[in-house]
Amino acid sequence: METILLEYAWVLLVLVFLEGLLAADNAVVMAVMVKHLPREQQKKALFYGLFGAFVFRFIALFLITILAKYWQIQAIGAAYLLFISIKHLYDNHFKKDEEEEMKEGKGSGFWMTVLKVELADIAFAIDSMLAAVAIAITLPHIGDFDIGGINAGPFAVMFLGGFVGLIIMRFAAQWFVKVLADYPSLETAAFLIVGWVGVKLAVLALGHEKLAIIDPHFPHSTTWKIIFWVVLLSIAIGGYVTGVAKKKKEA
């Protein structure tokens, strides 16, 4: 029993770390999406976004077997993240006119902004839960009680990991709003990360056993995981360095 508890504790620690990284990505997206709103509305939009993130992850836990079964769900999440990433980068680099950007900002009202945040939360929830189940499902079962098609033991670990991730997101989102105000150029890095997470979901869909356009083992391989995290961290570090350099140049 002690060995099982140690295994559970180790997996929970890994899952908390992973969920923290994914929560930070989600928080960056939320921060970028609400930054055009007045300060008070920013807080409200972040609150609704965080509440939505909690609800979607909780629902995703119970529907995890469905999320893993249908590649179409993963493909839709990938398509949405890639869409908002490409759209933002296109608007930012090809529609640089300041008046046009102001009009666009005004066009995205409070509730439309909340809707965009919630849709992004759903896509991130799919990615987060699929990543969590890939880690927790290897744990030994405790008892015969299942929740959402998953043994109660691994389910509890995934729930705790996701809950800690949401707490991290709660504080990270507000911090990122302040950081983006000081380093606006970080927006580009943020949406590159969004697109990269979209690519991750696309790889999962393409490697799904019912589609198998690529090797079904590749999305879960160590090689792909290393590629994903190296690229993600490179984007984040590169964006920060570029932002700092640009601010020093403007000072």
Short mmCIF file of C-alpha atoms in Angstrom, two decimals:
data_model
loop_
_atom_site.label_atom_id
_atom_site.label_comp_id
_atom_site.label_asym_id
_atom_site.label_seq_id
_atom_site.Cartn_x
_atom_site.Cartn_y
_atom_site.Cartn_z
CA MET A 1 0.00 0.00 0.00
CA GLU A 2 2.88 2.37 0.80
CA THR A 3 4.34 1.77 -2.66
CA ILE A 4 1.00 2.63 -4.28
CA LEU A 5 0.69 5.83 -2.22
CA LEU A 6 4.22 6.89 -3.19
CA GLU A 7 3.40 6.24 -6.86
CA TYR A 8 0.23 8.32 -6.53
CA ALA A 9 2.13 11.14 -4.82
CA TRP A 10 4.79 11.19 -7.56
CA VAL A 11 2.24 11.21 -10.39
CA LEU A 12 0.28 13.96 -8.63
CA LEU A 13 3.47 16.06 -8.36
CA VAL A 14 4.21 15.58 -12.08
CA LEU A 15 0.60 16.34 -12.97
CA VAL A 16 0.56 19.53 -10.88
CA PHE A 17 3.71 20.71 -12.67
CA LEU A 18 2.23 19.88 -16.08
CA GLU A 19 -1.14 21.46 -15.27
CA GLY A 20 0.69 24.54 -14.00
CA LEU A 21 2.45 24.96 -17.36
CA LEU A 22 -0.77 24.43 -19.31
CA ALA A 23 -2.61 26.79 -16.95
CA ALA A 24 0.02 29.45 -17.60
CA ASP A 25 -0.60 29.12 -21.35
CA ASN A 26 -4.34 29.45 -20.78
CA ALA A 27 -3.75 32.46 -18.52
CA VAL A 28 -1.69 34.20 -21.21
CA VAL A 29 -4.54 33.77 -23.70
CA MET A 30 -7.09 35.13 -21.21
CA ALA A 31 -4.86 38.10 -20.43
CA VAL A 32 -4.38 38.99 -24.11
CA MET A 33 -8.07 38.61 -24.91
CA VAL A 34 -9.27 40.91 -22.11
CA LYS A 35 -6.53 43.56 -22.22
CA HIS A 36 -8.50 45.89 -24.54
CA LEU A 37 -11.32 46.17 -21.97
CA PRO A 38 -11.47 48.82 -19.20
CA ARG A 39 -9.70 47.71 -16.01
CA GLU A 40 -12.90 46.87 -14.09
CA GLN A 41 -14.27 44.87 -17.01
CA GLN A 42 -10.95 43.08 -17.31
CA LYS A 43 -11.39 41.74 -13.77
CA LYS A 44 -14.95 40.61 -14.49
CA ALA A 45 -13.97 38.97 -17.78
CA LEU A 46 -11.08 37.15 -16.05
CA PHE A 47 -13.46 35.99 -13.30
CA TYR A 48 -15.91 34.58 -15.84
CA GLY A 49 -13.02 33.04 -17.75
CA LEU A 50 -11.62 31.35 -14.63
CA PHE A 51 -15.08 30.14 -13.62
CA GLY A 52 -15.59 28.77 -17.12
CA ALA A 53 -12.17 27.09 -17.04
CA PHE A 54 -13.15 25.32 -13.80
CA VAL A 55 -16.51 24.19 -15.18
CA PHE A 56 -15.07 22.97 -18.49
CA ARG A 57 -12.26 21.01 -16.83
CA PHE A 58 -14.71 19.46 -14.37
CA ILE A 59 -17.02 18.43 -17.22
CA ALA A 60 -14.05 17.22 -19.26
CA LEU A 61 -13.07 14.90 -16.41
CA PHE A 62 -16.43 13.13 -16.57
CA LEU A 63 -16.36 13.06 -20.38
CA ILE A 64 -12.71 12.11 -20.73
CA THR A 65 -13.52 8.75 -22.32
CA ILE A 66 -15.57 10.58 -24.97
CA LEU A 67 -12.84 13.18 -25.54
CA ALA A 68 -10.32 10.40 -26.08
CA LYS A 69 -12.67 8.32 -28.25
CA TYR A 70 -13.61 10.88 -30.92
CA TRP A 71 -10.79 12.48 -32.91
CA GLN A 72 -13.29 15.05 -34.23
CA ILE A 73 -13.46 16.73 -30.79
CA GLN A 74 -9.68 17.07 -30.69
CA ALA A 75 -9.69 18.37 -34.28
CA ILE A 76 -12.29 21.06 -33.47
CA GLY A 77 -10.22 22.23 -30.48
CA ALA A 78 -7.09 22.33 -32.65
CA ALA A 79 -8.90 24.24 -35.40
CA TYR A 80 -10.18 26.89 -32.98
CA LEU A 81 -6.79 27.50 -31.34
CA LEU A 82 -5.06 27.66 -34.73
CA PHE A 83 -7.77 30.03 -36.00
CA ILE A 84 -7.46 32.57 -33.18
CA SER A 85 -3.66 32.34 -33.35
CA ILE A 86 -3.43 32.89 -37.12
CA LYS A 87 -6.14 35.60 -37.08
CA HIS A 88 -4.39 37.56 -34.35
CA LEU A 89 -0.98 37.29 -36.02
CA TYR A 90 -2.47 38.31 -39.39
CA ASP A 91 -4.34 41.28 -37.88
CA ASN A 92 -1.29 42.33 -35.90
CA HIS A 93 1.17 42.23 -38.79
CA PHE A 94 -0.99 43.12 -41.79
CA LYS A 95 -3.49 45.50 -40.19
CA LYS A 96 -1.14 47.77 -38.35
CA ASP A 97 -3.23 50.89 -38.84
CA GLU A 98 -3.87 52.27 -35.36
CA GLU A 99 -7.37 53.54 -36.03
CA GLU A 100 -8.38 50.16 -37.45
CA GLU A 101 -7.03 48.40 -34.37
CA MET A 102 -9.01 50.76 -32.12
CA LYS A 103 -12.18 50.02 -34.07
CA GLU A 104 -11.50 46.32 -33.79
CA GLY A 105 -10.95 46.64 -30.05
CA LYS A 106 -14.23 48.49 -29.62
CA GLY A 107 -16.00 45.90 -31.74
CA SER A 108 -15.09 43.18 -29.24
CA GLY A 109 -17.49 44.06 -26.46
CA PHE A 110 -17.48 42.62 -22.95
CA TRP A 111 -19.71 39.60 -23.57
CA MET A 112 -18.13 38.81 -26.93
CA THR A 113 -14.74 38.87 -25.21
CA VAL A 114 -16.05 36.53 -22.49
CA LEU A 115 -17.37 34.18 -25.19
CA LYS A 116 -13.97 34.11 -26.93
CA VAL A 117 -12.25 33.40 -23.61
CA GLU A 118 -14.67 30.57 -22.81
CA LEU A 119 -14.19 28.95 -26.24
CA ALA A 120 -10.42 29.07 -25.73
CA ASP A 121 -10.93 27.55 -22.26
CA ILE A 122 -12.83 24.63 -23.79
CA ALA A 123 -10.00 23.93 -26.25
CA PHE A 124 -7.39 24.14 -23.48
CA ALA A 125 -9.55 21.93 -21.24
CA ILE A 126 -9.51 19.21 -23.92
CA ASP A 127 -5.72 19.42 -24.18
CA SER A 128 -5.27 19.55 -20.41
CA MET A 129 -7.49 16.56 -19.63
CA LEU A 130 -6.04 14.41 -22.43
CA ALA A 131 -2.54 15.15 -21.11
CA ALA A 132 -3.68 14.37 -17.55
CA VAL A 133 -5.31 11.06 -18.44
CA ALA A 134 -2.18 9.96 -20.35
CA ILE A 135 -0.21 10.30 -17.09
CA ALA A 136 -2.76 9.24 -14.46
CA ILE A 137 -4.21 6.25 -16.33
CA THR A 138 -1.00 4.28 -15.65
CA LEU A 139 -1.68 4.35 -11.89
CA PRO A 140 -2.87 1.14 -10.19
CA HIS A 141 -6.63 1.04 -9.56
CA ILE A 142 -8.00 1.55 -6.06
CA GLY A 143 -11.24 -0.35 -5.48
CA ASP A 144 -13.86 -1.09 -8.12
CA PHE A 145 -15.52 2.34 -8.21
CA ASP A 146 -15.34 4.20 -11.55
CA ILE A 147 -16.12 7.86 -12.32
CA GLY A 148 -16.61 8.90 -15.94
CA GLY A 149 -15.19 5.58 -17.11
CA ILE A 150 -12.01 6.02 -15.02
CA ASN A 151 -11.12 4.33 -11.74
CA ALA A 152 -11.73 6.56 -8.71
CA GLY A 153 -8.01 6.60 -7.78
CA PRO A 154 -6.62 8.06 -11.04
CA PHE A 155 -9.73 10.27 -11.31
CA ALA A 156 -8.99 11.84 -7.91
CA VAL A 157 -5.37 12.52 -8.94
CA MET A 158 -6.50 14.18 -12.19
CA PHE A 159 -9.05 16.28 -10.29
CA LEU A 160 -6.48 17.47 -7.72
CA GLY A 161 -3.92 18.23 -10.45
CA GLY A 162 -6.48 20.22 -12.45
CA PHE A 163 -7.65 22.10 -9.34
CA VAL A 164 -4.10 23.18 -8.47
CA GLY A 165 -3.63 24.22 -12.12
CA LEU A 166 -6.70 26.47 -11.85
CA ILE A 167 -5.32 28.12 -8.71
CA ILE A 168 -2.09 28.84 -10.61
CA MET A 169 -4.16 30.23 -13.50
CA ARG A 170 -6.08 32.47 -11.09
CA PHE A 171 -2.94 34.37 -10.07
CA ALA A 172 -1.07 34.03 -13.38
CA ALA A 173 -3.87 35.62 -15.45
CA GLN A 174 -3.84 38.89 -13.49
CA TRP A 175 -0.03 38.95 -13.49
CA PHE A 176 0.07 38.46 -17.27
CA VAL A 177 -2.34 41.39 -17.76
CA LYS A 178 0.20 43.63 -16.02
CA VAL A 179 3.15 42.13 -17.92
CA LEU A 180 1.40 42.63 -21.27
CA ALA A 181 0.79 46.27 -20.37
CA ASP A 182 4.55 46.72 -19.89
CA TYR A 183 5.63 44.49 -22.79
CA PRO A 184 2.95 44.64 -25.55
CA SER A 185 5.19 42.73 -27.98
CA LEU A 186 4.69 39.61 -25.82
CA GLU A 187 1.26 39.30 -27.45
CA THR A 188 2.87 37.75 -30.51
CA ALA A 189 4.64 35.11 -28.40
CA ALA A 190 1.39 34.43 -26.52
CA PHE A 191 -0.53 33.69 -29.71
CA LEU A 192 2.33 31.66 -31.14
CA ILE A 193 1.99 29.49 -28.03
CA VAL A 194 -1.77 29.26 -28.61
CA GLY A 195 -1.11 28.08 -32.16
CA TRP A 196 1.49 25.59 -30.96
CA VAL A 197 -0.98 24.07 -28.48
CA GLY A 198 -3.38 23.88 -31.43
CA VAL A 199 -0.72 21.95 -33.34
CA LYS A 200 -0.43 19.59 -30.36
CA LEU A 201 -4.17 18.86 -30.49
CA ALA A 202 -3.95 18.45 -34.27
CA VAL A 203 -1.17 15.87 -33.85
CA LEU A 204 -3.36 14.00 -31.33
CA ALA A 205 -6.24 13.99 -33.81
CA LEU A 206 -4.07 12.90 -36.75
CA GLY A 207 -2.57 10.10 -34.68
CA HIS A 208 -5.92 8.92 -33.29
CA GLU A 209 -6.32 5.17 -33.77
CA LYS A 210 -9.54 5.69 -35.76
CA LEU A 211 -7.87 8.16 -38.14
CA ALA A 212 -4.19 7.12 -38.06
CA ILE A 213 -2.93 9.58 -40.68
CA ILE A 214 0.31 9.55 -38.70
CA ASP A 215 1.71 6.83 -36.45
CA PRO A 216 -0.76 6.52 -33.49
CA HIS A 217 2.18 6.09 -31.11
CA PHE A 218 3.87 9.36 -32.14
CA PRO A 219 1.60 11.82 -30.20
CA HIS A 220 2.44 9.92 -26.99
CA SER A 221 6.12 9.36 -27.73
CA THR A 222 8.99 10.89 -25.77
CA THR A 223 10.32 12.40 -29.01
CA TRP A 224 7.14 14.41 -29.63
CA LYS A 225 6.89 15.49 -25.99
CA ILE A 226 10.46 16.80 -26.09
CA ILE A 227 9.80 18.62 -29.38
CA PHE A 228 6.61 20.17 -28.00
CA TRP A 229 8.12 21.50 -24.77
CA VAL A 230 11.37 22.68 -26.37
CA VAL A 231 9.46 24.68 -28.99
CA LEU A 232 6.98 26.04 -26.42
CA LEU A 233 9.72 27.17 -24.03
CA SER A 234 11.72 28.62 -26.93
CA ILE A 235 8.72 30.73 -27.98
CA ALA A 236 8.15 31.92 -24.41
CA ILE A 237 11.82 32.79 -23.76
CA GLY A 238 12.26 34.33 -27.21
CA GLY A 239 9.15 36.47 -26.73
CA TYR A 240 10.33 37.69 -23.33
CA VAL A 241 13.85 38.52 -24.55
CA THR A 242 12.44 40.35 -27.60
CA GLY A 243 9.97 42.26 -25.41
CA VAL A 244 12.65 43.38 -22.96
CA ALA A 245 15.02 44.40 -25.77
CA LYS A 246 12.26 46.39 -27.48
CA LYS A 247 11.35 48.19 -24.26
CA LYS A 248 14.98 49.14 -23.62
CA LYS A 249 15.25 50.45 -27.16
CA GLU A 250 12.13 52.60 -26.70
CA ALA A 251 13.30 53.90 -23.30
#
